[in-house]
mmCIF file of C-alpha atoms and ligand atoms in Angstrom:
data_model
loop_
_atom_site.group_PDB
_atom_site.id
_atom_site.type_symbol
_atom_site.label_atom_id
_atom_site.label_comp_id
_atom_site.label_asym_id
_atom_site.label_seq_id
_atom_site.Cartn_x
_atom_site.Cartn_y
_atom_site.Cartn_z
ATOM 1 C CA MET A 1 54.191 67.552 56.918
ATOM 2 C CA LYS A 2 51.493 69.434 58.790
ATOM 3 C CA LYS A 3 47.984 68.247 58.008
ATOM 4 C CA ARG A 4 46.091 70.736 55.856
ATOM 5 C CA ASN A 5 42.604 71.973 56.681
ATOM 6 C CA ILE A 6 40.332 71.591 53.678
ATOM 7 C CA ALA A 7 36.834 73.105 53.466
ATOM 8 C CA VAL A 8 34.728 71.013 51.109
ATOM 9 C CA ILE A 9 31.925 73.363 50.112
ATOM 10 C CA ALA A 10 28.628 71.831 48.987
ATOM 11 C CA GLY A 11 24.951 72.702 48.532
ATOM 12 C CA GLY A 12 24.349 75.994 46.781
ATOM 13 C CA ASP A 13 21.227 77.667 45.460
ATOM 14 C CA SER A 14 20.288 75.701 42.362
ATOM 15 C CA GLY A 15 18.289 72.586 41.513
ATOM 16 C CA GLU A 16 21.574 70.674 41.882
ATOM 17 C CA TYR A 17 21.669 71.197 45.691
ATOM 18 C CA ASP A 18 21.128 67.524 46.609
ATOM 19 C CA ILE A 19 23.654 66.230 44.075
ATOM 20 C CA SER A 20 26.195 68.735 45.340
ATOM 21 C CA ILE A 21 25.724 67.571 48.944
ATOM 22 C CA LYS A 22 26.338 64.017 47.707
ATOM 23 C CA SER A 23 29.449 65.074 45.743
ATOM 24 C CA GLY A 24 30.786 67.022 48.736
ATOM 25 C CA SER A 25 30.169 64.131 51.130
ATOM 26 C CA VAL A 26 32.140 61.759 48.898
ATOM 27 C CA VAL A 27 35.026 64.247 48.675
ATOM 28 C CA ALA A 28 35.115 64.839 52.441
ATOM 29 C CA GLU A 29 35.035 61.102 53.062
ATOM 30 C CA MET A 30 37.647 60.139 50.482
ATOM 31 C CA LEU A 31 40.269 62.878 50.997
ATOM 32 C CA ASP A 32 43.351 61.207 52.504
ATOM 33 C CA LYS A 33 42.980 61.451 56.300
ATOM 34 C CA ASN A 34 46.747 61.224 56.802
ATOM 35 C CA ARG A 35 47.254 64.427 54.824
ATOM 36 C CA PHE A 36 44.060 66.427 55.239
ATOM 37 C CA ASN A 37 41.465 67.413 57.829
ATOM 38 C CA ALA A 38 38.332 67.696 55.677
ATOM 39 C CA TYR A 39 35.327 69.748 56.830
ATOM 40 C CA LEU A 40 32.099 69.534 54.831
ATOM 41 C CA ILE A 41 30.768 73.105 54.763
ATOM 42 C CA GLN A 42 27.152 73.407 53.672
ATOM 43 C CA ILE A 43 26.193 76.599 51.893
ATOM 44 C CA LYS A 44 22.612 77.662 51.182
ATOM 45 C CA GLY A 45 21.802 81.353 50.738
ATOM 46 C CA SER A 46 23.489 83.166 53.600
ATOM 47 C CA ASP A 47 23.478 80.052 55.815
ATOM 48 C CA TRP A 48 27.032 78.672 55.751
ATOM 49 C CA PHE A 49 27.841 76.066 58.371
ATOM 50 C CA TYR A 50 29.684 72.935 59.456
ATOM 51 C CA ALA A 51 27.587 70.266 61.192
ATOM 52 C CA ILE A 52 28.850 67.605 63.547
ATOM 53 C CA ASP A 53 27.018 65.436 66.110
ATOM 54 C CA GLY A 54 23.787 67.322 65.453
ATOM 55 C CA GLN A 55 25.439 70.675 66.213
ATOM 56 C CA LYS A 56 25.818 73.495 63.666
ATOM 57 C CA PHE A 57 28.830 75.812 63.632
ATOM 58 C CA LYS A 58 28.545 78.964 61.517
ATOM 59 C CA ILE A 59 31.269 80.136 59.169
ATOM 60 C CA ASP A 60 32.606 83.641 59.825
ATOM 61 C CA LYS A 61 32.262 85.209 56.361
ATOM 62 C CA ASN A 62 34.851 87.900 57.154
ATOM 63 C CA ASP A 63 37.648 85.383 56.748
ATOM 64 C CA PHE A 64 35.864 82.065 56.027
ATOM 65 C CA SER A 65 36.960 80.634 59.356
ATOM 66 C CA LEU A 66 35.183 78.258 61.658
ATOM 67 C CA THR A 67 35.182 78.333 65.454
ATOM 68 C CA ILE A 68 34.478 75.096 67.299
ATOM 69 C CA ASP A 69 34.652 75.206 71.110
ATOM 70 C CA GLU A 70 36.815 78.367 71.080
ATOM 71 C CA ASN A 71 39.134 76.722 68.563
ATOM 72 C CA GLN A 72 39.452 78.833 65.419
ATOM 73 C CA ILE A 73 40.024 76.835 62.228
ATOM 74 C CA SER A 74 41.375 78.557 59.108
ATOM 75 C CA PHE A 75 41.377 76.740 55.802
ATOM 76 C CA ASP A 76 44.424 76.059 53.625
ATOM 77 C CA CYS A 77 42.273 75.203 50.622
ATOM 78 C CA VAL A 78 38.629 75.103 49.540
ATOM 79 C CA PHE A 79 37.402 72.107 47.558
ATOM 80 C CA CYS A 80 34.478 73.362 45.484
ATOM 81 C CA ALA A 81 31.709 70.752 45.085
ATOM 82 C CA ILE A 82 28.911 73.244 44.387
ATOM 83 C CA HIS A 83 27.386 72.589 40.958
ATOM 84 C CA GLY A 84 25.575 75.662 39.648
ATOM 85 C CA THR A 85 25.303 78.907 41.600
ATOM 86 C CA PRO A 86 27.231 80.179 43.583
ATOM 87 C CA GLY A 87 30.120 77.683 43.067
ATOM 88 C CA GLU A 88 30.352 76.798 39.398
ATOM 89 C CA ASN A 89 29.367 80.271 38.123
ATOM 90 C CA GLY A 90 32.266 82.180 39.680
ATOM 91 C CA LYS A 91 30.610 83.956 42.631
ATOM 92 C CA LEU A 92 32.318 82.003 45.413
ATOM 93 C CA PRO A 93 35.574 81.741 43.433
ATOM 94 C CA ALA A 94 35.636 85.586 43.413
ATOM 95 C CA TYR A 95 35.116 85.654 47.192
ATOM 96 C CA PHE A 96 37.945 83.158 47.788
ATOM 97 C CA GLU A 97 40.193 85.101 45.393
ATOM 98 C CA MET A 98 39.627 88.204 47.538
ATOM 99 C CA LEU A 99 40.436 86.248 50.719
ATOM 100 C CA LYS A 100 43.453 84.660 48.987
ATOM 101 C CA ILE A 101 42.312 81.134 49.903
ATOM 102 C CA PRO A 102 43.271 78.561 47.215
ATOM 103 C CA PHE A 103 40.333 76.675 45.700
ATOM 104 C CA THR A 104 40.137 73.667 43.406
ATOM 105 C CA SER A 105 38.011 74.928 40.501
ATOM 106 C CA SER A 106 38.546 77.510 37.720
ATOM 107 C CA ASP A 107 38.976 81.197 38.600
ATOM 108 C CA SER A 108 35.999 83.543 38.880
ATOM 109 C CA LEU A 109 36.161 84.911 35.324
ATOM 110 C CA VAL A 110 36.537 81.522 33.621
ATOM 111 C CA SER A 111 33.838 79.979 35.848
ATOM 112 C CA ALA A 112 31.423 82.826 35.027
ATOM 113 C CA ILE A 113 32.054 82.728 31.276
ATOM 114 C CA THR A 114 31.882 78.954 30.912
ATOM 115 C CA PHE A 115 28.701 78.794 32.995
ATOM 116 C CA ASN A 116 26.988 81.171 30.562
ATOM 117 C CA LYS A 117 26.155 78.801 27.691
ATOM 118 C CA ASN A 118 25.749 81.605 25.147
ATOM 119 C CA PHE A 119 29.081 83.321 25.940
ATOM 120 C CA CYS A 120 30.815 79.957 26.232
ATOM 121 C CA ASN A 121 29.609 78.766 22.815
ATOM 122 C CA ARG A 122 30.613 82.082 21.160
ATOM 123 C CA ILE A 123 34.140 81.779 22.578
ATOM 124 C CA VAL A 124 34.552 78.054 21.901
ATOM 125 C CA SER A 125 33.574 78.615 18.254
ATOM 126 C CA THR A 126 36.518 81.046 17.948
ATOM 127 C CA PHE A 127 38.748 78.098 18.988
ATOM 128 C CA GLY A 128 37.653 76.371 15.766
ATOM 129 C CA VAL A 129 35.221 73.961 17.466
ATOM 130 C CA ALA A 130 31.736 73.503 15.955
ATOM 131 C CA VAL A 131 28.724 74.604 18.025
ATOM 132 C CA SER A 132 25.027 74.341 17.234
ATOM 133 C CA SER A 133 23.260 77.297 15.533
ATOM 134 C CA SER A 134 21.389 79.205 18.206
ATOM 135 C CA ILE A 135 19.287 82.191 19.205
ATOM 136 C CA HIS A 136 19.713 83.920 22.540
ATOM 137 C CA LEU A 137 16.744 85.687 24.183
ATOM 138 C CA ALA A 138 16.715 88.034 27.176
ATOM 139 C CA LYS A 139 13.663 88.445 29.399
ATOM 140 C CA GLY A 140 11.428 91.229 28.088
ATOM 141 C CA GLN A 141 12.923 91.053 24.592
ATOM 142 C CA HIS A 142 10.296 91.019 21.841
ATOM 143 C CA PHE A 143 10.309 87.914 19.644
ATOM 144 C CA THR A 144 7.924 85.776 17.647
ATOM 145 C CA THR A 145 8.234 82.032 17.277
ATOM 146 C CA ASP A 146 8.077 82.554 13.482
ATOM 147 C CA GLN A 147 11.239 84.689 13.652
ATOM 148 C CA ILE A 148 12.991 81.966 15.617
ATOM 149 C CA LEU A 149 11.870 79.230 13.229
ATOM 150 C CA ASP A 150 12.986 81.307 10.226
ATOM 151 C CA SER A 151 16.568 80.946 11.375
ATOM 152 C CA LEU A 152 16.542 77.592 13.189
ATOM 153 C CA SER A 153 15.117 74.281 12.004
ATOM 154 C CA LEU A 154 13.179 71.939 14.265
ATOM 155 C CA PRO A 155 13.766 70.095 16.483
ATOM 156 C CA VAL A 156 15.366 72.645 18.810
ATOM 157 C CA PHE A 157 16.584 72.593 22.396
ATOM 158 C CA VAL A 158 15.328 75.367 24.643
ATOM 159 C CA LYS A 159 17.571 75.917 27.691
ATOM 160 C CA PRO A 160 17.968 78.317 30.561
ATOM 161 C CA ASN A 161 21.215 80.061 29.535
ATOM 162 C CA ALA A 162 22.924 79.411 32.859
ATOM 163 C CA GLY A 163 21.533 76.161 34.192
ATOM 164 C CA GLY A 164 22.551 72.620 34.930
ATOM 165 C CA SER A 165 21.278 69.043 35.197
ATOM 166 C CA SER A 166 18.864 69.788 32.311
ATOM 167 C CA VAL A 167 16.495 71.654 34.695
ATOM 168 C CA GLY A 168 13.963 73.763 32.713
ATOM 169 C CA MET A 169 15.189 72.372 29.407
ATOM 170 C CA SER A 170 12.993 70.989 26.599
ATOM 171 C CA LYS A 171 13.395 69.405 23.218
ATOM 172 C CA VAL A 172 10.823 70.930 20.873
ATOM 173 C CA LYS A 173 9.724 69.063 17.761
ATOM 174 C CA ASN A 174 6.554 71.001 16.874
ATOM 175 C CA ALA A 175 6.350 74.758 16.294
ATOM 176 C CA GLY A 176 3.238 74.884 18.499
ATOM 177 C CA ASP A 177 5.240 73.783 21.557
ATOM 178 C CA LEU A 178 7.959 76.416 21.268
ATOM 179 C CA SER A 179 6.366 79.274 23.278
ATOM 180 C CA GLN A 180 5.586 77.015 26.221
ATOM 181 C CA ALA A 181 9.173 75.677 26.236
ATOM 182 C CA ILE A 182 10.549 79.232 26.211
ATOM 183 C CA ARG A 183 8.252 80.214 29.110
ATOM 184 C CA ARG A 184 9.448 77.158 31.039
ATOM 185 C CA ALA A 185 13.130 78.031 30.513
ATOM 186 C CA PHE A 186 12.497 81.651 31.596
ATOM 187 C CA GLU A 187 11.217 80.298 34.936
ATOM 188 C CA GLU A 188 14.814 79.217 35.645
ATOM 189 C CA ASP A 189 16.787 82.128 34.187
ATOM 190 C CA ASP A 190 16.503 85.651 32.737
ATOM 191 C CA GLU A 191 18.172 84.458 29.535
ATOM 192 C CA VAL A 192 17.243 81.559 27.283
ATOM 193 C CA LEU A 193 19.230 79.789 24.591
ATOM 194 C CA ILE A 194 17.488 78.038 21.702
ATOM 195 C CA GLU A 195 19.744 75.640 19.817
ATOM 196 C CA GLU A 196 19.257 73.425 16.816
ATOM 197 C CA PHE A 197 19.165 69.756 17.764
ATOM 198 C CA ILE A 198 22.288 67.882 16.698
ATOM 199 C CA GLU A 199 21.645 64.273 15.837
ATOM 200 C CA GLY A 200 24.488 62.003 16.865
ATOM 201 C CA ARG A 201 26.345 60.198 19.628
ATOM 202 C CA GLU A 202 26.587 61.958 22.992
ATOM 203 C CA LEU A 203 30.164 61.898 24.259
ATOM 204 C CA THR A 204 31.796 63.500 27.252
ATOM 205 C CA CYS A 205 35.462 63.884 28.093
ATOM 206 C CA GLY A 206 37.106 64.921 31.354
ATOM 207 C CA ALA A 207 40.461 66.547 31.986
ATOM 208 C CA LEU A 208 42.612 67.645 34.901
ATOM 209 C CA SER A 209 45.841 69.562 35.085
ATOM 210 C CA ASN A 210 48.286 68.316 37.732
ATOM 211 C CA LYS A 211 51.826 69.588 38.321
ATOM 212 C CA GLY A 212 51.739 71.318 34.934
ATOM 213 C CA LYS A 213 50.782 68.104 33.129
ATOM 214 C CA MET A 214 47.422 67.466 31.516
ATOM 215 C CA ILE A 215 45.559 64.269 32.301
ATOM 216 C CA VAL A 216 42.756 63.534 29.831
ATOM 217 C CA PHE A 217 40.369 60.843 31.015
ATOM 218 C CA PRO A 218 38.878 58.063 28.856
ATOM 219 C CA ILE A 219 35.849 59.209 26.851
ATOM 220 C CA CYS A 220 32.349 58.318 28.078
ATOM 221 C CA GLU A 221 29.385 57.701 25.790
ATOM 222 C CA ILE A 222 25.955 58.509 27.153
ATOM 223 C CA LYS A 223 23.044 56.488 25.825
ATOM 224 C CA SER A 224 19.903 57.998 27.286
ATOM 225 C CA LYS A 225 16.705 55.974 27.228
ATOM 226 C CA LYS A 226 14.726 59.216 27.443
ATOM 227 C CA GLU A 227 14.295 61.712 24.605
ATOM 228 C CA PHE A 228 17.605 63.287 25.698
ATOM 229 C CA PHE A 229 19.912 63.254 28.754
ATOM 230 C CA ASP A 230 17.333 64.966 30.959
ATOM 231 C CA TYR A 231 17.234 65.335 34.762
ATOM 232 C CA GLU A 232 15.676 61.907 35.315
ATOM 233 C CA ALA A 233 18.103 60.155 32.977
ATOM 234 C CA LYS A 234 21.024 61.893 34.705
ATOM 235 C CA TYR A 235 20.156 60.574 38.154
ATOM 236 C CA ASN A 236 18.292 57.306 37.526
ATOM 237 C CA PRO A 237 20.837 54.704 36.414
ATOM 238 C CA ALA A 238 18.088 52.645 34.751
ATOM 239 C CA LEU A 239 17.367 55.497 32.319
ATOM 240 C CA ALA A 240 20.827 55.995 30.813
ATOM 241 C CA ASP A 241 23.887 53.932 30.057
ATOM 242 C CA GLU A 242 27.164 55.710 30.692
ATOM 243 C CA ILE A 243 29.789 53.683 28.878
ATOM 244 C CA VAL A 244 33.409 54.212 29.945
ATOM 245 C CA PRO A 245 35.544 53.767 27.933
ATOM 246 C CA ALA A 246 33.350 54.651 24.966
ATOM 247 C CA ASP A 247 33.499 52.534 21.840
ATOM 248 C CA ILE A 248 35.521 55.257 20.080
ATOM 249 C CA PHE A 249 38.981 54.620 18.712
ATOM 250 C CA GLY A 250 41.690 55.979 16.452
ATOM 251 C CA GLU A 251 41.508 59.474 15.012
ATOM 252 C CA LEU A 252 38.151 60.367 16.528
ATOM 253 C CA GLU A 253 39.316 59.405 20.034
ATOM 254 C CA ILE A 254 42.450 61.516 19.619
ATOM 255 C CA HIS A 255 40.436 64.411 18.199
ATOM 256 C CA ILE A 256 37.999 64.445 21.143
ATOM 257 C CA LYS A 257 40.795 64.260 23.701
ATOM 258 C CA GLN A 258 42.846 66.948 21.966
ATOM 259 C CA THR A 259 39.796 69.211 21.639
ATOM 260 C CA THR A 260 39.082 68.837 25.367
ATOM 261 C CA ALA A 261 42.702 69.583 26.316
ATOM 262 C CA MET A 262 42.738 72.571 23.948
ATOM 263 C CA ILE A 263 39.516 74.039 25.394
ATOM 264 C CA TYR A 264 40.884 73.478 28.933
ATOM 265 C CA ASN A 265 44.120 75.279 28.075
ATOM 266 C CA ARG A 266 42.578 78.125 26.066
ATOM 267 C CA PHE A 267 40.201 78.945 28.933
ATOM 268 C CA LYS A 268 42.967 78.283 31.508
ATOM 269 C CA CYS A 269 40.598 76.001 33.420
ATOM 270 C CA LYS A 270 41.646 74.622 36.793
ATOM 271 C CA GLY A 271 40.898 71.338 38.558
ATOM 272 C CA VAL A 272 38.697 68.720 36.931
ATOM 273 C CA VAL A 273 36.357 69.680 34.096
ATOM 274 C CA ARG A 274 34.086 67.686 31.797
ATOM 275 C CA ALA A 275 33.252 68.799 28.264
ATOM 276 C CA ASP A 276 30.062 67.496 26.609
ATOM 277 C CA TYR A 277 29.797 66.905 22.873
ATOM 278 C CA ILE A 278 27.547 65.411 20.219
ATOM 279 C CA TYR A 279 29.381 63.657 17.390
ATOM 280 C CA SER A 280 27.395 63.810 14.178
ATOM 281 C CA GLU A 281 28.267 60.837 12.003
ATOM 282 C CA LYS A 282 26.397 62.452 9.102
ATOM 283 C CA ASP A 283 28.559 65.634 9.119
ATOM 284 C CA GLU A 284 31.600 63.830 10.594
ATOM 285 C CA THR A 285 31.703 66.766 13.010
ATOM 286 C CA LEU A 286 32.179 67.008 16.762
ATOM 287 C CA TYR A 287 29.805 69.625 18.184
ATOM 288 C CA PHE A 288 30.598 71.171 21.550
ATOM 289 C CA ILE A 289 27.580 71.331 23.903
ATOM 290 C CA GLU A 290 29.006 72.702 27.150
ATOM 291 C CA ILE A 291 31.826 72.508 29.659
ATOM 292 C CA ASN A 292 31.225 71.706 33.329
ATOM 293 C CA THR A 293 33.853 73.262 35.588
ATOM 294 C CA VAL A 294 32.425 71.580 38.722
ATOM 295 C CA PRO A 295 31.290 68.168 37.430
ATOM 296 C CA GLY A 296 29.488 65.649 39.636
ATOM 297 C CA LEU A 297 31.741 63.715 42.019
ATOM 298 C CA THR A 298 29.319 61.232 43.564
ATOM 299 C CA ARG A 299 30.273 57.572 43.298
ATOM 300 C CA GLU A 300 27.816 57.193 40.415
ATOM 301 C CA SER A 301 29.048 60.318 38.591
ATOM 302 C CA ILE A 302 30.862 60.196 35.263
ATOM 303 C CA VAL A 303 34.229 61.715 36.288
ATOM 304 C CA PRO A 304 34.848 59.186 39.112
ATOM 305 C CA LYS A 305 34.048 56.388 36.602
ATOM 306 C CA MET A 306 36.515 57.866 34.096
ATOM 307 C CA ALA A 307 39.249 58.193 36.708
ATOM 308 C CA GLY A 308 38.549 54.633 37.944
ATOM 309 C CA GLU A 309 38.920 53.310 34.397
ATOM 310 C CA MET A 310 42.388 54.914 34.335
ATOM 311 C CA GLY A 311 43.295 53.323 37.673
ATOM 312 C CA ILE A 312 43.081 56.626 39.589
ATOM 313 C CA SER A 313 41.249 56.227 42.915
ATOM 314 C CA LEU A 314 38.991 58.947 44.310
ATOM 315 C CA THR A 315 41.521 59.556 47.102
ATOM 316 C CA GLU A 316 44.254 60.118 44.502
ATOM 317 C CA LEU A 317 42.026 62.272 42.291
ATOM 318 C CA PHE A 318 40.854 64.576 45.100
ATOM 319 C CA GLY A 319 44.390 64.731 46.529
ATOM 320 C CA MET A 320 45.759 65.855 43.140
ATOM 321 C CA MET A 321 43.092 68.565 42.913
ATOM 322 C CA VAL A 322 43.954 69.960 46.345
ATOM 323 C CA GLU A 323 47.735 69.789 45.703
ATOM 324 C CA ASP A 324 47.318 71.556 42.402
ATOM 325 C CA ALA A 325 45.175 74.322 43.930
ATOM 326 C CA MET A 326 47.697 74.952 46.716
ATOM 327 C CA GLU A 327 50.643 75.127 44.309
ATOM 328 C CA ARG A 328 49.114 77.850 42.123
HETATM 329 N N1 LIG B 401 22.069 71.144 20.604
HETATM 330 C C1 LIG B 401 21.817 69.937 21.119
HETATM 331 N N2 LIG B 401 21.636 68.877 20.294
HETATM 332 C C2 LIG B 401 21.360 67.631 20.799
HETATM 333 N N3 LIG B 401 21.241 67.368 22.113
HETATM 334 C C3 LIG B 401 21.412 68.392 22.980
HETATM 335 C C4 LIG B 401 21.720 69.727 22.543
HETATM 336 N N4 LIG B 401 21.820 70.511 23.622
HETATM 337 C C5 LIG B 401 21.600 69.736 24.696
HETATM 338 N N5 LIG B 401 21.324 68.453 24.326
HETATM 339 C C6 LIG B 401 20.956 67.342 25.240
HETATM 340 O O1 LIG B 401 20.519 67.917 26.477
HETATM 341 C C7 LIG B 401 21.396 67.553 27.557
HETATM 342 C C8 LIG B 401 21.616 68.722 28.506
HETATM 343 O O2 LIG B 401 22.145 69.841 27.816
HETATM 344 P P1 LIG B 401 23.320 70.726 28.415
HETATM 345 O O3 LIG B 401 23.500 71.928 27.557
HETATM 346 O O4 LIG B 401 24.512 69.874 28.641
HETATM 347 O O5 LIG B 401 22.687 71.217 29.806
HETATM 348 P P2 LIG B 401 23.058 70.960 31.332
HETATM 349 O O6 LIG B 401 23.995 72.070 31.706
HETATM 350 O O7 LIG B 401 21.751 71.077 32.050
HETATM 351 O O8 LIG B 401 23.713 69.611 31.427
HETATM 352 C C9 LIG B 401 22.672 67.091 26.866
HETATM 353 O O9 LIG B 401 23.352 66.195 27.704
HETATM 354 C C10 LIG B 401 22.118 66.444 25.601
HETATM 355 O O10 LIG B 401 21.557 65.156 25.861
HETATM 356 MG MG1 LIG B 402 25.429 68.909 30.335
#
């Protein structure tokens, strides 16, 4: 079979730029060289390029093609490794949909909705999954901290509504710290979500659809040594333990896996996703926190660890994602 040209897109315009470049580099390196020609395409603002031997070749945005030494390369598939905007939030998926180039992550609508934590939580709660009580604020909207604390009890989490890697997020225990936390979150986004803190075990579960069959990965438990799974804890292995497989068995294990598969199917997600939860032992309830439609794919990331635990190599995992995208 003819080798396929795959554009692995990485970078983007969020605080997750560096992680995305790492994820993309791993994908480009590990895609099976007998089946694919992988090109790592870096995207930052309007600068989209492929770099080799210190030379930069620009992407032609009219058709997402690349010309190297008068050789025009068109892509059979795009592997999206951009966490945050413009990959995970649907902007680039919409562009590739218009160009009719297959891509590995969820479609533009699903990416946009799931990236918006407020919309995502509203929809997931209609699936019968518990979510934390919350208040959503838009920039310019009048509010008082008293109003917020009348409906939510401390501690609360204050988050940019469409963020990632815990950037701009705070856990607030004292009423006096709430305004500052809200100001901080508004530095990252025009909308802020304030959620009640759920006490419990942090669990995350990944899933992938391949050839019409759902693969649900082993559950991972995150034990952060910081106050929560913040930016530092996410990227400094000494500050969090990520235990795969988690010490979760029986009914609860089945429930978490079924919930993840159900959310994946109801949203019609594509490629690999990772859903984050807190399990409250007190309420015996699994609370949904968020779903990541472009989860980290560096060697240290959670999804590669989950796949490894199942005996699926990175080459197999990335190959399945590309195959699945091209068969849609
Ligand atoms: N309602 C909550 N209750 C308890 N912990 C939370 C809650 N919301 C977020 N967290 C903690 O904050 C981390 C980041 O929150 P999350 O919504 O997943 O943002 P991000 O998209 O930046 O990963 C979670 O991994 C968890 O440790
Ligand atoms: Mg998260």
